Coordinates of C-alpha atoms and ligand atoms in Angstrom, one line a residue:
X242 CA -17.0 -16.0 -8.3
X243 CA -15.8 -16.5 -11.9
X244 CA -12.6 -14.5 -12.7
X245 CA -13.1 -11.9 -10.1
X246 CA -9.8 -10.9 -8.4
X247 CA -9.5 -10.8 -4.7
X248 CA -7.0 -8.2 -3.6
X249 CA -7.6 -7.1 0.1
X250 CA -5.8 -3.6 0.7
X251 CA -5.5 -3.4 -3.1
X252 CA -1.7 -4.3 -3.1
X253 CA -1.9 -5.2 -6.7
X254 CA -4.7 -3.2 -8.2
X255 CA -4.4 0.0 -10.2
X256 CA -7.4 2.1 -9.7
X257 CA -6.6 4.7 -12.2
X258 CA -4.0 5.9 -14.8
X259 CA -2.1 8.9 -13.6
X260 CA 0.6 11.3 -14.8
X261 CA 1.1 13.2 -11.6
X262 CA 3.4 11.2 -9.1
X263 CA 5.9 8.4 -9.8
X264 CA 7.2 6.2 -7.1
X265 CA 9.8 3.3 -7.3
X266 CA 9.6 1.9 -3.9
X267 CA 12.3 -0.7 -4.5
X268 CA 15.0 1.9 -4.9
X269 CA 13.4 4.9 -3.1
X270 CA 12.5 7.1 -6.0
X271 CA 9.8 9.8 -5.8
X272 CA 9.0 12.2 -8.6
X273 CA 6.3 14.8 -9.1
X274 CA 5.5 15.3 -12.8
X275 CA 8.9 13.8 -13.6
X276 CA 11.0 16.0 -11.2
X277 CA 12.9 14.2 -8.4
X278 CA 11.6 15.3 -4.9
X279 CA 15.1 16.1 -3.8
X280 CA 15.4 18.9 -6.6
X281 CA 11.9 20.2 -5.8
X282 CA 12.6 20.3 -2.1
X283 CA 15.8 22.3 -2.7
X284 CA 14.7 24.7 -5.3
X285 CA 10.9 25.4 -5.1
X286 CA 8.3 26.9 -3.0
X287 CA 5.3 25.0 -1.9
X288 CA 3.1 27.1 -4.2
X289 CA 5.2 26.4 -7.1
X290 CA 5.1 22.6 -6.5
X291 CA 1.3 22.8 -6.1
X292 CA 1.1 24.6 -9.5
X293 CA 3.2 21.8 -11.0
X294 CA 1.0 19.0 -9.5
X295 CA -2.1 20.7 -10.8
X296 CA -1.0 21.8 -14.2
X297 CA 1.7 19.3 -15.2
X298 CA 4.4 22.0 -15.7
X299 CA 6.5 24.3 -13.5
X300 CA 5.1 27.9 -13.8
X301 CA 7.0 30.8 -15.4
X302 CA 7.4 33.9 -13.4
X303 CA 4.3 35.6 -14.7
X304 CA 2.2 32.4 -14.1
X305 CA 3.6 32.0 -10.6
X306 CA 2.7 35.6 -9.8
X307 CA -0.8 35.2 -11.0
X308 CA -1.2 31.8 -9.1
X309 CA 0.2 33.2 -5.9
X310 CA -1.9 36.3 -6.1
X311 CA -5.0 34.3 -6.6
X312 CA -4.3 32.1 -3.6
X313 CA -3.7 35.2 -1.4
X314 CA -7.1 36.6 -2.7
X315 CA -8.9 33.5 -1.2
X316 CA -7.2 33.2 2.2
X317 CA -10.1 34.6 4.3
X318 CA -13.0 32.4 5.4
X319 CA -16.5 33.4 5.8
X320 CA -17.3 34.8 9.3
X321 CA -20.0 32.0 9.9
X322 CA -17.2 29.3 9.2
X323 CA -15.3 31.1 12.0
X324 CA -18.3 31.2 14.3
X325 CA -19.0 27.5 13.5
X326 CA -15.4 26.6 14.7
X327 CA -15.7 28.7 17.7
X328 CA -18.6 26.4 18.8
X329 CA -16.4 23.3 19.1
X330 CA -15.5 22.0 22.6
X331 CA -12.5 23.7 24.2
X332 CA -10.4 20.5 23.7
X333 CA -11.6 19.6 20.3
X334 CA -8.9 17.8 18.3
X335 CA -7.7 20.2 15.6
X336 CA -8.0 17.4 13.0
X337 CA -11.6 16.8 13.8
X338 CA -12.2 20.5 13.5
X339 CA -10.5 20.6 10.1
X340 CA -12.5 17.7 8.7
X341 CA -15.9 19.0 9.8
X342 CA -15.2 22.6 8.8
X343 CA -14.0 21.6 5.3
X344 CA -17.1 19.5 4.9
X345 CA -19.2 22.5 6.0
X346 CA -17.6 24.7 3.3
X347 CA -19.6 22.8 0.7
X348 CA -22.7 24.5 2.1
X349 CA -21.0 27.9 1.7
X350 CA -20.1 27.2 -2.0
X351 CA -23.1 25.2 -3.4
X352 CA -22.0 26.1 -7.0
X353 CA -19.1 23.6 -6.3
X354 CA -21.5 20.8 -7.1
X355 CA -21.2 21.7 -10.8
X356 CA -18.0 19.7 -11.0
X357 CA -18.3 19.3 -14.7
X358 CA -17.1 22.7 -15.5
X359 CA -13.2 23.3 -15.6
X360 CA -13.6 27.1 -14.6
X361 CA -15.7 26.1 -11.7
X362 CA -13.2 23.5 -10.6
X363 CA -10.4 25.9 -10.9
X364 CA -12.1 28.4 -8.4
X365 CA -12.8 25.6 -5.7
X366 CA -9.2 24.4 -6.1
X367 CA -7.8 27.9 -5.3
X368 CA -10.3 28.3 -2.5
X369 CA -9.4 25.0 -0.8
X370 CA -5.6 25.6 -1.1
X371 CA -6.0 29.1 0.3
X372 CA -8.5 28.5 3.1
X373 CA -7.2 25.2 4.4
X374 CA -4.3 26.8 6.3
X375 CA -6.6 29.5 7.8
X376 CA -8.9 26.8 9.1
X377 CA -5.9 24.7 10.3
X378 CA -4.5 27.8 12.2
X379 CA -7.9 28.7 13.7
X380 CA -8.1 25.1 15.0
X381 CA -4.9 25.5 16.7
X382 CA -5.8 28.9 18.3
X383 CA -9.1 27.2 19.4
X384 CA -7.1 24.5 21.3
X385 CA -5.1 27.2 22.9
X386 CA -8.0 29.3 23.9
X387 CA -6.5 32.2 22.0
X388 CA -8.3 34.7 19.5
X389 CA -8.1 33.6 15.9
X390 CA -5.8 35.6 13.7
X391 CA -6.9 36.6 10.3
X392 CA -4.7 36.0 7.3
X393 CA -2.2 38.7 6.3
X394 CA -1.8 38.6 2.6
X395 CA 1.4 40.6 2.5
X396 CA 3.0 37.3 3.7
X397 CA 4.0 34.2 1.8
X398 CA 1.9 31.1 2.1
X399 CA 4.0 29.5 4.9
X400 CA 4.8 32.8 6.7
X401 CA 1.1 33.5 6.7
X402 CA 0.3 30.2 8.2
X403 CA 2.9 30.6 11.0
X404 CA 1.7 34.2 11.7
X405 CA -1.9 32.9 11.9
X406 CA -0.7 30.3 14.3
X407 CA 1.8 32.2 16.7
X408 CA 1.1 35.9 16.4
X409 CA -0.4 37.6 19.4
X410 CA -1.6 41.2 19.8
X411 CA 1.4 43.5 19.0
X412 CA 4.0 40.8 19.9
X413 CA 5.8 41.7 16.7
X414 CA 5.9 38.2 15.6
X415 CA 8.2 37.5 12.8
X416 CA 8.9 33.8 11.7
X417 CA 12.5 32.9 11.5
X418 CA 13.4 32.5 7.8
X419 CA 15.0 29.2 8.5
X420 CA 11.8 27.8 10.0
X421 CA 9.8 29.3 7.1
X422 CA 12.1 27.3 4.7
X423 CA 11.9 24.2 6.7
X424 CA 8.1 24.3 6.7
X425 CA 8.2 25.0 3.0
X426 CA 10.3 21.9 2.5
X427 CA 8.0 19.7 4.6
X428 CA 5.0 21.0 2.7
X429 CA 6.7 20.1 -0.5
X430 CA 7.5 16.6 0.7
X431 CA 4.0 16.0 1.8
X432 CA 2.2 17.5 -1.3
X433 CA 1.5 14.3 -3.0
X434 CA 2.1 10.5 -2.9
X435 CA 0.0 8.9 -5.6
X436 CA -2.8 6.5 -4.7
X437 CA -2.4 6.3 -0.9
X438 CA -5.4 5.7 1.3
X439 CA -6.5 9.4 1.5
X440 CA -6.1 10.1 -2.1
X441 CA -7.9 7.0 -3.1
X442 CA -10.8 8.3 -0.9
X443 CA -10.6 11.8 -2.6
X444 CA -10.9 10.0 -6.0
X445 CA -13.6 7.6 -4.7
X446 CA -15.8 10.3 -3.4
X447 CA -15.1 12.5 -6.5
X448 CA -16.1 9.6 -8.7
X449 CA -19.7 10.0 -7.6
X450 CA -19.6 13.8 -8.7
X451 CA -19.6 14.9 -5.2
X452 CA -18.2 18.5 -4.6
X453 CA -14.5 18.8 -3.8
X454 CA -15.1 20.2 -0.3
X455 CA -17.0 16.9 0.7
X456 CA -14.4 14.8 -1.0
X457 CA -11.5 16.8 0.7
X458 CA -13.2 16.2 4.1
X459 CA -13.5 12.5 3.4
X460 CA -9.7 12.3 2.3
X461 CA -8.7 14.3 5.4
X462 CA -10.7 11.7 7.6
X463 CA -8.8 8.9 6.0
X464 CA -5.5 10.8 6.7
X465 CA -6.5 11.1 10.3
X466 CA -5.8 7.4 11.0
X467 CA -2.7 6.3 12.8
X468 CA -1.5 4.0 10.0
X469 CA -1.5 7.1 7.6
X470 CA -1.3 10.7 8.4
X471 CA -1.8 10.2 12.1
X472 CA 1.5 8.3 12.3
X473 CA 3.6 11.5 13.0
X474 CA 1.5 12.3 16.0
X475 CA 2.0 8.5 17.0
X476 CA 5.6 8.6 16.5
X477 CA 6.1 11.6 18.9
X478 CA 4.0 9.9 21.6
X479 CA 6.0 6.7 21.0
X480 CA 9.3 8.6 21.3
X481 CA 8.0 10.3 24.5
X482 CA 7.0 6.9 26.0
X483 CA 10.3 5.4 25.3
X484 CA 11.9 8.5 27.0
X485 CA 15.6 7.6 26.8
X486 CA 18.2 5.9 24.5
X487 CA 18.7 3.1 26.9
X488 CA 15.0 2.1 26.8
X489 CA 15.2 1.6 23.1
X490 CA 16.1 -2.0 22.8
X491 CA 13.3 -3.1 25.1
X492 CA 10.8 -1.2 23.0
X493 CA 12.1 -2.6 19.7
X494 CA 11.7 -6.1 21.3
X495 CA 8.0 -5.3 22.1
X496 CA 7.4 -4.4 18.4
X497 CA 9.1 -7.5 17.2
X498 CA 6.9 -9.7 19.4
X499 CA 3.8 -8.1 17.7
X500 CA 2.6 -6.2 20.7
X501 CA 2.7 -3.0 18.8
X502 CA 4.1 -1.4 15.6
X503 CA 7.2 0.7 15.4
X504 CA 5.5 3.9 14.2
X505 CA 7.0 5.8 11.4
X506 CA 8.5 2.5 10.1
X507 CA 7.4 0.6 7.1
X508 CA 5.5 1.5 3.9
X509 CA 3.2 -0.2 1.5
X510 CA 5.2 0.9 -1.5
X511 CA 8.8 1.7 -0.1
X512 CA 10.8 -1.4 0.3
X513 CA 13.8 0.9 0.7
X514 CA 14.7 4.1 2.6
X515 CA 11.7 6.6 2.1
X516 CA 13.5 9.4 0.1
X517 CA 11.3 11.9 2.1
X518 CA 12.6 10.8 5.5
X519 CA 16.2 11.2 4.2
X520 CA 15.4 15.0 3.3
X521 CA 13.5 15.5 6.6
X522 CA 16.3 14.0 8.8
X523 CA 18.7 16.6 7.2
X524 CA 16.1 19.4 7.7
X525 CA 15.7 18.5 11.4
X526 CA 19.4 19.3 12.0
X527 CA 18.9 22.7 10.3
X528 CA 15.8 23.4 12.4
X529 CA 17.5 22.4 15.6
X530 CA 20.4 24.9 14.9
X531 CA 17.7 27.6 15.3
X532 CA 15.4 26.1 18.0
X533 CA 17.8 23.9 20.0
X534 CA 18.1 20.2 19.7
X535 CA 15.0 18.1 20.5
X536 CA 16.3 15.5 23.0
X537 CA 14.0 12.9 21.5
X538 CA 16.0 13.0 18.3
X539 CA 18.6 10.8 20.1
X540 CA 15.9 8.2 20.8
X541 CA 14.8 8.3 17.2
X542 CA 18.3 8.0 16.0
X543 CA 18.9 4.9 18.2
X544 CA 15.7 3.3 17.2
X545 CA 16.5 3.7 13.6
X546 CA 20.1 2.4 14.2
X547 CA 18.8 -0.7 15.9
X548 CA 15.9 -1.4 13.6
X549 CA 18.1 -1.1 10.4
X550 CA 20.4 -3.8 11.9
X551 CA 17.7 -6.1 13.2
X552 CA 16.8 -9.2 11.2
X553 CA 13.1 -8.7 11.8
X554 CA 13.0 -5.2 10.2
X555 CA 15.6 -6.2 7.5
X556 CA 13.6 -9.2 6.3
X557 CA 10.5 -7.3 6.1
X558 CA 12.1 -4.3 4.4
X559 CA 10.9 -1.9 7.1
X560 CA 12.6 1.4 6.9
X561 CA 11.8 5.0 8.4
X562 CA 9.1 6.7 6.5
X563 CA 8.1 10.4 6.1
X564 CA 6.5 10.5 9.5
X565 CA 9.5 9.3 11.5
X566 CA 11.3 12.6 11.8
X567 CA 8.7 15.3 10.8
X568 CA 7.1 15.3 14.2
X569 CA 10.3 16.1 15.8
X570 CA 10.7 19.2 13.7
X571 CA 7.1 20.3 14.3
X572 CA 7.6 19.9 18.1
X573 CA 10.8 21.9 17.8
X574 CA 8.8 24.7 16.2
X575 CA 6.4 24.8 19.0
X576 CA 3.6 22.9 17.5
X577 CA 1.5 20.5 19.7
X578 CA 1.2 16.9 18.6
X579 CA -2.4 17.1 18.0
X580 CA -1.6 19.6 15.1
X581 CA 0.7 17.0 13.4
X582 CA -2.0 15.3 11.1
X583 CA -3.3 18.8 10.3
X584 CA 0.1 19.8 9.2
X585 CA 0.0 16.8 6.8
X586 CA -3.4 17.8 5.5
X587 CA -2.4 21.3 4.5
X588 CA 0.1 20.5 1.9
X589 CA -1.7 17.2 0.8
X590 CA -4.5 19.4 -0.2
X591 CA -2.7 20.2 -3.5
X592 CA -2.1 16.5 -4.2
X593 CA -5.7 15.6 -3.4
X594 CA -7.0 18.3 -5.7
X595 CA -4.5 17.4 -8.4
X596 CA -5.7 13.8 -8.4
X597 CA -9.3 14.9 -8.2
X598 CA -8.8 17.2 -11.2
X599 CA -7.1 14.5 -13.2
X600 CA -9.9 12.0 -12.5
X601 CA -12.6 14.5 -13.5
X602 CA -10.7 15.1 -16.7
X603 CA -10.2 11.4 -17.3
X604 CA -12.8 10.1 -19.8
X605 CA -12.2 6.4 -18.8
X606 CA -13.0 7.2 -15.1
X607 CA -16.3 5.6 -13.8
X608 CA -17.9 5.7 -10.5
X609 CA -15.7 3.7 -8.1
X610 CA -17.5 0.5 -7.1
X611 CA -15.3 -2.5 -6.1
X612 CA -16.9 -5.9 -5.9
X613 CA -16.6 -8.5 -3.1
X614 CA -16.3 -12.2 -2.4
X615 CA -19.5 -13.0 -0.5
X616 CA -19.1 -15.4 2.4
X617 CA -22.3 -15.1 4.1
X618 CA -25.5 -17.2 4.2
X619 CA -27.7 -17.6 1.1
X620 CA -31.5 -17.7 0.8
X621 CA -32.9 -18.8 4.1
X622 CA -36.5 -19.3 5.5
X623 CA -37.6 -16.5 7.9
X624 CA -38.4 -17.5 11.4
X625 CA -40.9 -15.3 13.3
X626 CA -39.6 -13.7 16.5
X627 CA -41.6 -15.9 18.9
X628 CA -40.2 -19.1 17.2
X629 CA -36.5 -18.0 17.3
X630 CA -34.4 -20.2 19.7
Ligands
LIG965 N1 6.5 -2.2 13.0 C1 6.6 -3.5 13.2 N2 6.2 -4.4 12.2 C2 5.8 -3.9 11.2 C3 5.5 -2.5 10.9 C4 6.0 -1.6 11.8 N3 5.9 -0.4 11.8 N4 5.1 -2.4 9.7 C5 4.8 -3.5 9.1 N5 5.3 -4.5 9.9 C6 5.3 -6.0 9.7 C7 3.9 -6.6 9.9 O1 3.6 -7.0 11.1 C8 4.0 -7.7 8.9 O2 4.8 -8.7 9.5 P1 4.3 -10.2 9.2 O3 4.6 -10.4 7.8 O4 5.2 -11.1 10.1 O5 2.9 -10.4 9.6 C9 4.8 -7.1 7.7 O6 5.7 -6.1 8.4 C10 4.1 -6.5 6.6 O7 3.2 -5.5 7.1 P2 1.9 -5.1 6.5 O8 1.0 -4.6 7.5 O9 1.3 -6.3 5.7 O10 2.3 -4.0 5.5 P3 1.4 -2.9 4.8 O11 2.0 -2.6 3.6 O12 -0.1 -3.4 4.8 O13 1.4 -1.6 5.8 C11 2.0 0.4 6.9 C12 2.1 -0.5 5.6 C13 2.6 1.7 6.6 C14 0.6 0.5 7.3 C15 2.8 -0.4 8.1 O14 4.1 -0.5 7.7 C16 2.6 0.4 9.4 O15 1.6 0.0 10.1 N6 3.6 1.3 9.8 C17 3.5 2.0 11.0 C18 2.6 3.2 10.8 C19 3.2 4.3 9.9 O16 4.2 4.6 10.2 N7 2.3 4.8 8.9 C20 2.8 6.0 8.1 C21 3.0 5.4 6.7 S1 3.8 6.6 5.7 C22 2.9 8.0 5.5 C23 1.5 7.7 5.2 O17 1.0 6.8 4.4 O18 0.7 8.6 5.7

């Protein structure tokens, strides 16, 4: 095989050059365009961060207003997209609905195939960032058997999403500002994470010049897996299965024996505490002040305490990741576990698109086409069916 490198899982292969997100996993640093995640989570809105990821700089007041207005302009989806969503089974998983609906959007915007034009790309980017929360909220309403709620463009990005989720006829729904801010912070923390599995899929599909809706749907499908964005759903199921603090040591022992993984723990890049998990842990306490304490938090805290002292986890540098505490917040906000991966996909849309835009503008990028180490048979004589043993 000559000089071909074998790198299963790409632990040591850079697939691109990027200026968007910096991670130093050994010390637990995460920066978007050079700004520490802690600062952005404290001072920005999600749309401001999305602008930063896509354009490289924070917007000034006029740029932010124009950006915000243009996102509001695109929040409504075509009625036939809504009808298509209505045709899913009553118990369809919201993430399956999101993936297939975003894929279907490419048929509504065929001009998106002309990915070579920056103006065309800019419109599709706005459409996706604006419409994904609408589709996400529709998928939730579908699972509840409730009528879909159209976007209200007088509301902010996160308020609008919560209203589309929870507003009933004339029930005067008004999201609590503390919950709106918590969701904003969670969206900022999930907005990008350099070349993770789903982002690599976004870039790989984009590298064949496929339209961004098809690429987004592929990225969302990669995110759905329990080792990636599906982990927040798996964490909540795990915490519910453990049930109480006294059952934690038994569960940790089962994880150490290799029977299962401790969900929400470990990361390919972070070999230290995931900085996002630290912010989310603090955010959880603020949300619980409004919603009441989620009793599973005590199970999570005990899991973390035991795991961080245990030689198995210490030796392998396994720390809580972003998914360990996020599900507890979503649950406290009244969101069902099936929505958790969807709540990851909404904010990651900005990151996927920023990475896709960067790859489209990168003159060194070529179609992604890894090689393999072939281990199968070589040229053999064909045996007719009647003569095969
Ligand atoms: N529980 C128990 N053992 C673990 C865990 C875990 N959560 N994660 C890794 N290990 C062990 C693994 O068994 C292996 O042990 P050994 O060396 O004895 O074979 C060692 O640690 C290295 O694991 P790996 O699978 O080679 O590590 P990786 O970098 O390929 O996998 C990971 C990273 C995130 C997939 C993995 O840690 C995992 O499965 N975690 C649980 C799922 C999870 O929380 N995923 C969310 C990731 S963060 C958000 C996102 O990406 O979406």
